[in-house]
PDB file of C-alpha atoms in Angstrom:
ATOM      1  CA  ASP A  62       0.000   0.000   0.000  1.00 62.00           C
ATOM      2  CA  ALA A  63       1.565   3.235  -1.151  1.00 63.00           C
ATOM      3  CA  MET A  64       1.748   5.825   1.626  1.00 91.00           C
ATOM      4  CA  VAL A  65       3.868   8.620   0.140  1.00 94.00           C
ATOM      5  CA  ILE A  66       3.606   8.839  -3.623  1.00 95.00           C
ATOM      6  CA  GLN A  67       5.810  10.915  -5.871  1.00 95.00           C
ATOM      7  CA  ASN A  68       5.191  11.616  -9.528  1.00 88.00           C
ATOM      8  CA  PRO A  69       6.867  11.363 -11.832  1.00 91.00           C
ATOM      9  CA  ARG A  70       9.687   9.050 -10.788  1.00 92.00           C
ATOM     10  CA  TYR A  71      11.947  10.547 -13.446  1.00 94.00           C
ATOM     11  CA  GLN A  72      11.664  14.047 -14.846  1.00 96.00           C
ATOM     12  CA  VAL A  73      13.705  15.584 -17.631  1.00 96.00           C
ATOM     13  CA  THR A  74      13.584  19.329 -18.149  1.00 95.00           C
ATOM     14  CA  GLN A  75      15.504  21.933 -20.037  1.00 96.00           C
ATOM     15  CA  PHE A  76      17.768  24.540 -18.536  1.00 96.00           C
ATOM     16  CA  GLY A  77      15.559  27.428 -17.406  1.00 96.00           C
ATOM     17  CA  LYS A  78      12.232  25.695 -18.089  1.00 96.00           C
ATOM     18  CA  PRO A  79       9.941  25.628 -15.042  1.00 96.00           C
ATOM     19  CA  VAL A  80       9.175  22.219 -13.646  1.00 96.00           C
ATOM     20  CA  THR A  81       6.809  20.922 -10.953  1.00 97.00           C
ATOM     21  CA  LEU A  82       7.236  17.778  -8.918  1.00 97.00           C
ATOM     22  CA  SER A  83       4.313  16.346  -6.999  1.00 97.00           C
ATOM     23  CA  CYS A  84       3.858  14.424  -3.786  1.00 97.00           C
ATOM     24  CA  SER A  85       0.762  12.930  -2.236  1.00 97.00           C
ATOM     25  CA  GLN A  86       0.207  11.015   0.987  1.00 96.00           C
ATOM     26  CA  THR A  87      -2.423   8.691   2.386  1.00 94.00           C
ATOM     27  CA  LEU A  88      -1.182   8.945   5.976  1.00 90.00           C
ATOM     28  CA  ASN A  89      -3.073  12.146   6.864  1.00 90.00           C
ATOM     29  CA  HIS A  90       0.112  13.547   8.381  1.00 89.00           C
ATOM     30  CA  ASN A  91       0.287  17.209   9.272  1.00 88.00           C
ATOM     31  CA  VAL A  92       3.869  17.771   8.225  1.00 88.00           C
ATOM     32  CA  MET A  93       5.260  17.402   4.710  1.00 92.00           C
ATOM     33  CA  TYR A  94       8.891  17.929   3.738  1.00 92.00           C
ATOM     34  CA  TRP A  95      10.903  18.339   0.554  1.00 95.00           C
ATOM     35  CA  TYR A  96      14.522  17.202   0.548  1.00 94.00           C
ATOM     36  CA  GLN A  97      17.135  17.524  -2.176  1.00 95.00           C
ATOM     37  CA  GLN A  98      19.652  14.706  -2.485  1.00 93.00           C
ATOM     38  CA  LYS A  99      22.554  15.105  -4.856  1.00 92.00           C
ATOM     39  CA  SER A 100      24.614  12.153  -5.973  1.00 87.00           C
ATOM     40  CA  SER A 101      26.463  10.409  -3.134  1.00 81.00           C
ATOM     41  CA  GLN A 102      25.303  13.009  -0.607  1.00 87.00           C
ATOM     42  CA  ALA A 103      22.927  13.087   2.328  1.00 89.00           C
ATOM     43  CA  PRO A 104      19.417  14.474   1.846  1.00 90.00           C
ATOM     44  CA  LYS A 105      19.153  18.177   2.573  1.00 90.00           C
ATOM     45  CA  LEU A 106      15.914  19.794   3.676  1.00 89.00           C
ATOM     46  CA  LEU A 107      14.606  22.518   1.374  1.00 92.00           C
ATOM     47  CA  PHE A 108      11.409  23.409   3.241  1.00 89.00           C
ATOM     48  CA  HIS A 109       8.444  21.911   5.030  1.00 89.00           C
ATOM     49  CA  TYR A 110       4.784  22.561   5.730  1.00 90.00           C
ATOM     50  CA  TYR A 111       3.248  22.181   9.161  1.00 87.00           C
ATOM     51  CA  ASP A 112      -0.389  22.100   8.100  1.00 88.00           C
ATOM     52  CA  LYS A 113      -0.624  25.273   5.995  1.00 91.00           C
ATOM     53  CA  ASP A 114       2.359  26.968   7.611  1.00 88.00           C
ATOM     54  CA  PHE A 115       5.299  27.113   5.227  1.00 90.00           C
ATOM     55  CA  ASN A 116       8.815  26.949   6.674  1.00 86.00           C
ATOM     56  CA  ASN A 117      11.712  27.668   4.379  1.00 87.00           C
ATOM     57  CA  GLU A 118      15.265  26.664   5.253  1.00 85.00           C
ATOM     58  CA  ALA A 119      17.573  29.677   5.331  1.00 81.00           C
ATOM     59  CA  ASP A 120      19.830  28.439   2.557  1.00 87.00           C
ATOM     60  CA  THR A 121      17.145  27.243   0.156  1.00 93.00           C
ATOM     61  CA  PRO A 122      17.474  29.213  -3.105  1.00 93.00           C
ATOM     62  CA  ASP A 123      14.583  31.452  -4.162  1.00 94.00           C
ATOM     63  CA  ASN A 124      14.371  29.359  -7.311  1.00 95.00           C
ATOM     64  CA  PHE A 125      12.614  26.686  -5.253  1.00 97.00           C
ATOM     65  CA  GLN A 126       9.005  27.196  -4.227  1.00 96.00           C
ATOM     66  CA  SER A 127       6.335  24.954  -2.782  1.00 96.00           C
ATOM     67  CA  ARG A 128       2.558  24.701  -2.617  1.00 96.00           C
ATOM     68  CA  ARG A 129       0.307  22.646  -0.398  1.00 96.00           C
ATOM     69  CA  PRO A 130      -3.301  22.966  -1.541  1.00 96.00           C
ATOM     70  CA  ASN A 131      -4.598  20.421   0.969  1.00 94.00           C
ATOM     71  CA  THR A 132      -3.387  17.875   3.541  1.00 93.00           C
ATOM     72  CA  SER A 133      -2.751  15.189   0.967  1.00 95.00           C
ATOM     73  CA  PHE A 134      -0.784  17.042  -1.694  1.00 96.00           C
ATOM     74  CA  CYS A 135       2.381  19.065  -1.830  1.00 97.00           C
ATOM     75  CA  PHE A 136       4.224  20.420  -4.878  1.00 97.00           C
ATOM     76  CA  LEU A 137       7.799  21.489  -5.492  1.00 97.00           C
ATOM     77  CA  ASP A 138       8.185  24.172  -8.155  1.00 97.00           C
ATOM     78  CA  ILE A 139      11.575  24.952  -9.633  1.00 97.00           C
ATOM     79  CA  ARG A 140      11.162  28.232 -11.474  1.00 96.00           C
ATOM     80  CA  SER A 141      14.302  28.206 -13.577  1.00 96.00           C
ATOM     81  CA  PRO A 142      16.192  24.947 -13.238  1.00 96.00           C
ATOM     82  CA  GLY A 143      19.925  25.069 -13.593  1.00 96.00           C
ATOM     83  CA  LEU A 144      22.335  22.236 -14.217  1.00 95.00           C
ATOM     84  CA  GLY A 145      23.169  22.244 -10.511  1.00 95.00           C
ATOM     85  CA  ASP A 146      19.579  21.436  -9.616  1.00 96.00           C
ATOM     86  CA  ALA A 147      19.829  17.956 -11.078  1.00 96.00           C
ATOM     87  CA  ALA A 148      19.220  15.686  -8.105  1.00 96.00           C
ATOM     88  CA  MET A 149      16.845  13.269  -6.442  1.00 94.00           C
ATOM     89  CA  TYR A 150      13.991  15.116  -4.774  1.00 96.00           C
ATOM     90  CA  LEU A 151      12.486  13.331  -1.815  1.00 94.00           C
ATOM     91  CA  CYS A 152       9.130  14.049  -0.233  1.00 95.00           C
ATOM     92  CA  ALA A 153       8.492  12.955   3.327  1.00 93.00           C
ATOM     93  CA  THR A 154       5.707  13.221   5.872  1.00 92.00           C
ATOM     94  CA  SER A 155       5.463  12.987   9.642  1.00 88.00           C
ATOM     95  CA  PRO A 156       2.843  13.338  12.335  1.00 80.00           C
ATOM     96  CA  PRO A 157       3.061  16.341  14.651  1.00 70.00           C
ATOM     97  CA  SER A 158       5.153  16.439  17.797  1.00 61.00           C
ATOM     98  CA  GLY A 159       3.950  14.473  20.787  1.00 54.00           C
ATOM     99  CA  ARG A 160       2.630  11.515  18.868  1.00 46.00           C
ATOM    100  CA  ALA A 161       3.761   8.069  19.904  1.00 44.00           C
ATOM    101  CA  SER A 162       5.428   7.529  16.566  1.00 48.00           C
ATOM    102  CA  GLY A 163       8.144   9.915  17.663  1.00 52.00           C
ATOM    103  CA  GLU A 164       8.145  11.957  14.508  1.00 69.00           C
ATOM    104  CA  THR A 165       9.379   9.245  12.231  1.00 81.00           C
ATOM    105  CA  GLN A 166       9.526  10.621   8.717  1.00 87.00           C
ATOM    106  CA  TYR A 167       8.064   8.513   5.935  1.00 90.00           C
ATOM    107  CA  PHE A 168       9.683   9.021   2.570  1.00 92.00           C
ATOM    108  CA  GLY A 169       8.368   8.663  -0.929  1.00 94.00           C
ATOM    109  CA  PRO A 170      10.397   6.899  -3.628  1.00 92.00           C
ATOM    110  CA  GLY A 171      11.760  10.191  -4.933  1.00 93.00           C
ATOM    111  CA  THR A 172      11.779  11.971  -8.274  1.00 95.00           C
ATOM    112  CA  ARG A 173      15.058  12.057 -10.123  1.00 94.00           C
ATOM    113  CA  LEU A 174      15.380  15.340 -12.002  1.00 96.00           C
ATOM    114  CA  LEU A 175      17.638  15.674 -15.006  1.00 96.00           C
ATOM    115  CA  VAL A 176      18.339  19.137 -16.413  1.00 96.00           C
ATOM    116  CA  LEU A 177      19.535  19.318 -20.019  1.00 94.00           C
TER     117      LEU A 177
ATOM    118  CA  ALA B 868      24.726  22.972  16.210  1.00 72.00           C
ATOM    119  CA  GLN B 869      23.411  19.505  15.627  1.00 79.00           C
ATOM    120  CA  SER B 870      25.483  17.090  13.604  1.00 87.00           C
ATOM    121  CA  VAL B 871      25.862  13.449  12.772  1.00 92.00           C
ATOM    122  CA  ALA B 872      29.036  11.671  11.764  1.00 95.00           C
ATOM    123  CA  GLN B 873      29.299   8.404   9.906  1.00 96.00           C
ATOM    124  CA  PRO B 874      33.048   7.806   9.873  1.00 96.00           C
ATOM    125  CA  GLU B 875      33.052   5.045   7.265  1.00 96.00           C
ATOM    126  CA  ASP B 876      32.170   5.641   3.634  1.00 95.00           C
ATOM    127  CA  GLN B 877      31.934   1.908   3.027  1.00 97.00           C
ATOM    128  CA  VAL B 878      31.629  -1.248   5.094  1.00 98.00           C
ATOM    129  CA  ASN B 879      32.343  -4.624   3.557  1.00 97.00           C
ATOM    130  CA  VAL B 880      31.230  -7.852   5.211  1.00 98.00           C
ATOM    131  CA  ALA B 881      30.751 -11.455   4.176  1.00 98.00           C
ATOM    132  CA  GLU B 882      27.279 -12.952   4.213  1.00 97.00           C
ATOM    133  CA  GLY B 883      26.513 -14.570   7.551  1.00 97.00           C
ATOM    134  CA  ASN B 884      28.962 -12.417   9.481  1.00 97.00           C
ATOM    135  CA  PRO B 885      27.881  -9.719  11.927  1.00 97.00           C
ATOM    136  CA  LEU B 886      27.865  -6.155  10.695  1.00 97.00           C
ATOM    137  CA  THR B 887      28.240  -2.782  12.339  1.00 97.00           C
ATOM    138  CA  VAL B 888      27.667   0.615  10.761  1.00 98.00           C
ATOM    139  CA  LYS B 889      28.929   3.421  12.971  1.00 98.00           C
ATOM    140  CA  CYS B 890      27.262   6.703  13.866  1.00 98.00           C
ATOM    141  CA  THR B 891      28.092   9.427  16.372  1.00 97.00           C
ATOM    142  CA  TYR B 892      26.030  12.497  17.063  1.00 94.00           C
ATOM    143  CA  SER B 893      26.181  15.937  18.588  1.00 91.00           C
ATOM    144  CA  VAL B 894      23.112  17.776  19.863  1.00 84.00           C
ATOM    145  CA  SER B 895      22.624  20.362  22.541  1.00 79.00           C
ATOM    146  CA  GLY B 896      19.792  18.512  24.256  1.00 78.00           C
ATOM    147  CA  ASN B 897      18.440  14.987  24.193  1.00 79.00           C
ATOM    148  CA  PRO B 898      18.371  13.378  20.779  1.00 85.00           C
ATOM    149  CA  TYR B 899      15.907  11.566  18.636  1.00 87.00           C
ATOM    150  CA  LEU B 900      18.067   9.153  16.614  1.00 92.00           C
ATOM    151  CA  PHE B 901      17.127   7.311  13.448  1.00 94.00           C
ATOM    152  CA  TRP B 902      18.519   4.880  10.922  1.00 96.00           C
ATOM    153  CA  TYR B 903      17.272   4.848   7.352  1.00 95.00           C
ATOM    154  CA  VAL B 904      18.256   2.622   4.426  1.00 96.00           C
ATOM    155  CA  GLN B 905      18.256   3.615   0.772  1.00 92.00           C
ATOM    156  CA  TYR B 906      18.353   1.186  -2.131  1.00 90.00           C
ATOM    157  CA  PRO B 907      19.473   2.445  -5.571  1.00 83.00           C
ATOM    158  CA  ASN B 908      17.075   4.986  -7.092  1.00 76.00           C
ATOM    159  CA  ARG B 909      14.681   4.607  -4.185  1.00 80.00           C
ATOM    160  CA  GLY B 910      13.546   6.765  -1.306  1.00 84.00           C
ATOM    161  CA  LEU B 911      14.649   6.282   2.269  1.00 90.00           C
ATOM    162  CA  GLN B 912      13.120   3.477   4.293  1.00 92.00           C
ATOM    163  CA  PHE B 913      12.849   3.789   8.055  1.00 91.00           C
ATOM    164  CA  LEU B 914      14.716   1.064   9.964  1.00 95.00           C
ATOM    165  CA  LEU B 915      14.572   2.060  13.622  1.00 94.00           C
ATOM    166  CA  LYS B 916      14.686   4.925  16.073  1.00 91.00           C
ATOM    167  CA  TYR B 917      15.703   5.788  19.602  1.00 91.00           C
ATOM    168  CA  ILE B 918      13.563   8.231  21.538  1.00 84.00           C
ATOM    169  CA  THR B 919      13.910   7.186  25.148  1.00 81.00           C
ATOM    170  CA  GLY B 920      13.986   4.048  27.262  1.00 83.00           C
ATOM    171  CA  ASP B 921      15.957   0.896  26.540  1.00 88.00           C
ATOM    172  CA  ASN B 922      19.310   1.678  24.974  1.00 92.00           C
ATOM    173  CA  LEU B 923      19.053  -1.322  22.636  1.00 95.00           C
ATOM    174  CA  VAL B 924      16.535  -0.658  19.909  1.00 95.00           C
ATOM    175  CA  LYS B 925      15.273  -3.359  17.582  1.00 95.00           C
ATOM    176  CA  GLY B 926      14.063  -2.484  14.119  1.00 93.00           C
ATOM    177  CA  SER B 927      13.102  -3.850  10.737  1.00 90.00           C
ATOM    178  CA  TYR B 928      14.813  -6.706   8.866  1.00 92.00           C
ATOM    179  CA  GLY B 929      16.707  -7.927  11.939  1.00 95.00           C
ATOM    180  CA  PHE B 930      18.623  -4.699  12.512  1.00 97.00           C
ATOM    181  CA  GLU B 931      19.233  -3.228  15.934  1.00 97.00           C
ATOM    182  CA  ALA B 932      21.080  -0.228  17.282  1.00 97.00           C
ATOM    183  CA  GLU B 933      22.559   0.649  20.633  1.00 95.00           C
ATOM    184  CA  PHE B 934      22.293   4.141  22.061  1.00 95.00           C
ATOM    185  CA  ASN B 935      25.363   5.056  24.107  1.00 95.00           C
ATOM    186  CA  LYS B 936      25.010   8.454  25.735  1.00 92.00           C
ATOM    187  CA  SER B 937      28.524   8.612  27.165  1.00 93.00           C
ATOM    188  CA  GLN B 938      30.067   7.928  23.782  1.00 94.00           C
ATOM    189  CA  THR B 939      27.339   9.840  21.878  1.00 94.00           C
ATOM    190  CA  SER B 940      27.008   6.912  19.529  1.00 96.00           C
ATOM    191  CA  PHE B 941      24.180   5.030  17.872  1.00 97.00           C
ATOM    192  CA  HIS B 942      25.768   2.187  15.916  1.00 98.00           C
ATOM    193  CA  LEU B 943      23.640  -0.003  13.674  1.00 98.00           C
ATOM    194  CA  LYS B 944      24.141  -3.754  14.002  1.00 98.00           C
ATOM    195  CA  LYS B 945      22.932  -7.033  12.633  1.00 97.00           C
ATOM    196  CA  PRO B 946      24.066 -10.454  13.892  1.00 97.00           C
ATOM    197  CA  SER B 947      24.127 -12.113  10.451  1.00 97.00           C
ATOM    198  CA  ALA B 948      24.388 -10.092   7.247  1.00 97.00           C
ATOM    199  CA  LEU B 949      22.501 -10.920   4.048  1.00 97.00           C
ATOM    200  CA  VAL B 950      23.486 -10.015   0.496  1.00 96.00           C
ATOM    201  CA  SER B 951      20.152  -8.211   0.251  1.00 95.00           C
ATOM    202  CA  ASP B 952      21.277  -5.855   3.053  1.00 96.00           C
ATOM    203  CA  SER B 953      23.665  -4.205   0.600  1.00 96.00           C
ATOM    204  CA  ALA B 954      22.518  -0.589   0.393  1.00 96.00           C
ATOM    205  CA  LEU B 955      23.245   2.946   1.557  1.00 95.00           C
ATOM    206  CA  TYR B 956      22.591   3.568   5.253  1.00 97.00           C
ATOM    207  CA  PHE B 957      21.932   6.961   6.799  1.00 96.00           C
ATOM    208  CA  CYS B 958      22.016   7.876  10.456  1.00 96.00           C
ATOM    209  CA  ALA B 959      19.946  10.938  11.389  1.00 94.00           C
ATOM    210  CA  VAL B 960      19.284  13.038  14.475  1.00 90.00           C
ATOM    211  CA  ARG B 961      17.008  15.763  15.648  1.00 82.00           C
ATOM    212  CA  ASP B 962      16.861  17.629  18.898  1.00 62.00           C
ATOM    213  CA  ILE B 963      13.705  16.775  20.829  1.00 58.00           C
ATOM    214  CA  GLU B 964      13.595  20.279  22.252  1.00 55.00           C
ATOM    215  CA  VAL B 965      12.960  21.744  18.826  1.00 55.00           C
ATOM    216  CA  GLN B 966       9.388  21.960  17.672  1.00 59.00           C
ATOM    217  CA  ALA B 967       7.841  19.537  15.262  1.00 56.00           C
ATOM    218  CA  GLY B 968       8.689  19.753  11.621  1.00 57.00           C
ATOM    219  CA  THR B 969      12.342  20.509  12.046  1.00 61.00           C
ATOM    220  CA  ALA B 970      14.661  18.765   9.673  1.00 70.00           C
ATOM    221  CA  LEU B 971      16.360  15.534  10.363  1.00 84.00           C
ATOM    222  CA  ILE B 972      20.092  16.068  10.186  1.00 87.00           C
ATOM    223  CA  PHE B 973      21.548  13.219   8.166  1.00 91.00           C
ATOM    224  CA  GLY B 974      25.022  11.762   8.178  1.00 93.00           C
ATOM    225  CA  LYS B 975      26.756  11.471   4.819  1.00 93.00           C
ATOM    226  CA  GLY B 976      25.824   7.833   4.532  1.00 95.00           C
ATOM    227  CA  THR B 977      27.658   4.526   4.646  1.00 97.00           C
ATOM    228  CA  THR B 978      27.537   2.054   1.802  1.00 96.00           C
ATOM    229  CA  LEU B 979      27.191  -1.490   3.069  1.00 97.00           C
ATOM    230  CA  SER B 980      28.389  -4.215   0.735  1.00 97.00           C
ATOM    231  CA  VAL B 981      27.666  -7.816   1.679  1.00 97.00           C
ATOM    232  CA  SER B 982      29.465 -10.446  -0.359  1.00 96.00           C
ATOM    233  CA  SER B 983      28.248 -14.002  -0.866  1.00 93.00           C
TER     234      SER B 983
END
């Protein structure tokens, strides 16, 4: 049973052409995250939503935006992709603080973005 | 500042032998500690976590980890390795004093290679 779904699994875009990656969840979790993972590196948080509250990491470039129209869906928009934005983009969800699950994050399979 | 160190880029072990993947952490308060596994071109899968209580934590697929506060370590172990355990392993930490939705801080990852 899929819990965190990311589409597409592979995305090819052109330098400077806007692209949107999508994530949906069936867990009804309050918190949704977007991570960027470059080759052979650890995932790095770009931003997260706590319900409708958007929280941007200080070093996330302005080129990266996000939308969360409802609990289930969250989108990552890259306004003008550069070659350096080629990476795996991971979506994750977690319940809010205080739950017994201890804020385990549940990851989707990722979308691998290629910029030509 | 919070940080996680995985001192080994790669661990090689023969099938059937015990394995250890090392992790040390640094947080200002009490930590939440996690291990995740990543197979090629896949998202991260949760293995286990330490929140509080028993220092020996048992997780998925026969893995366990021991929390050692004095040594600030959280090494991942398995008594008998399988070839199918070959993957990239990430240790992660977050400070429990920080509000929900804060990023997991990941180590750089350790590639486990199990030979038959």
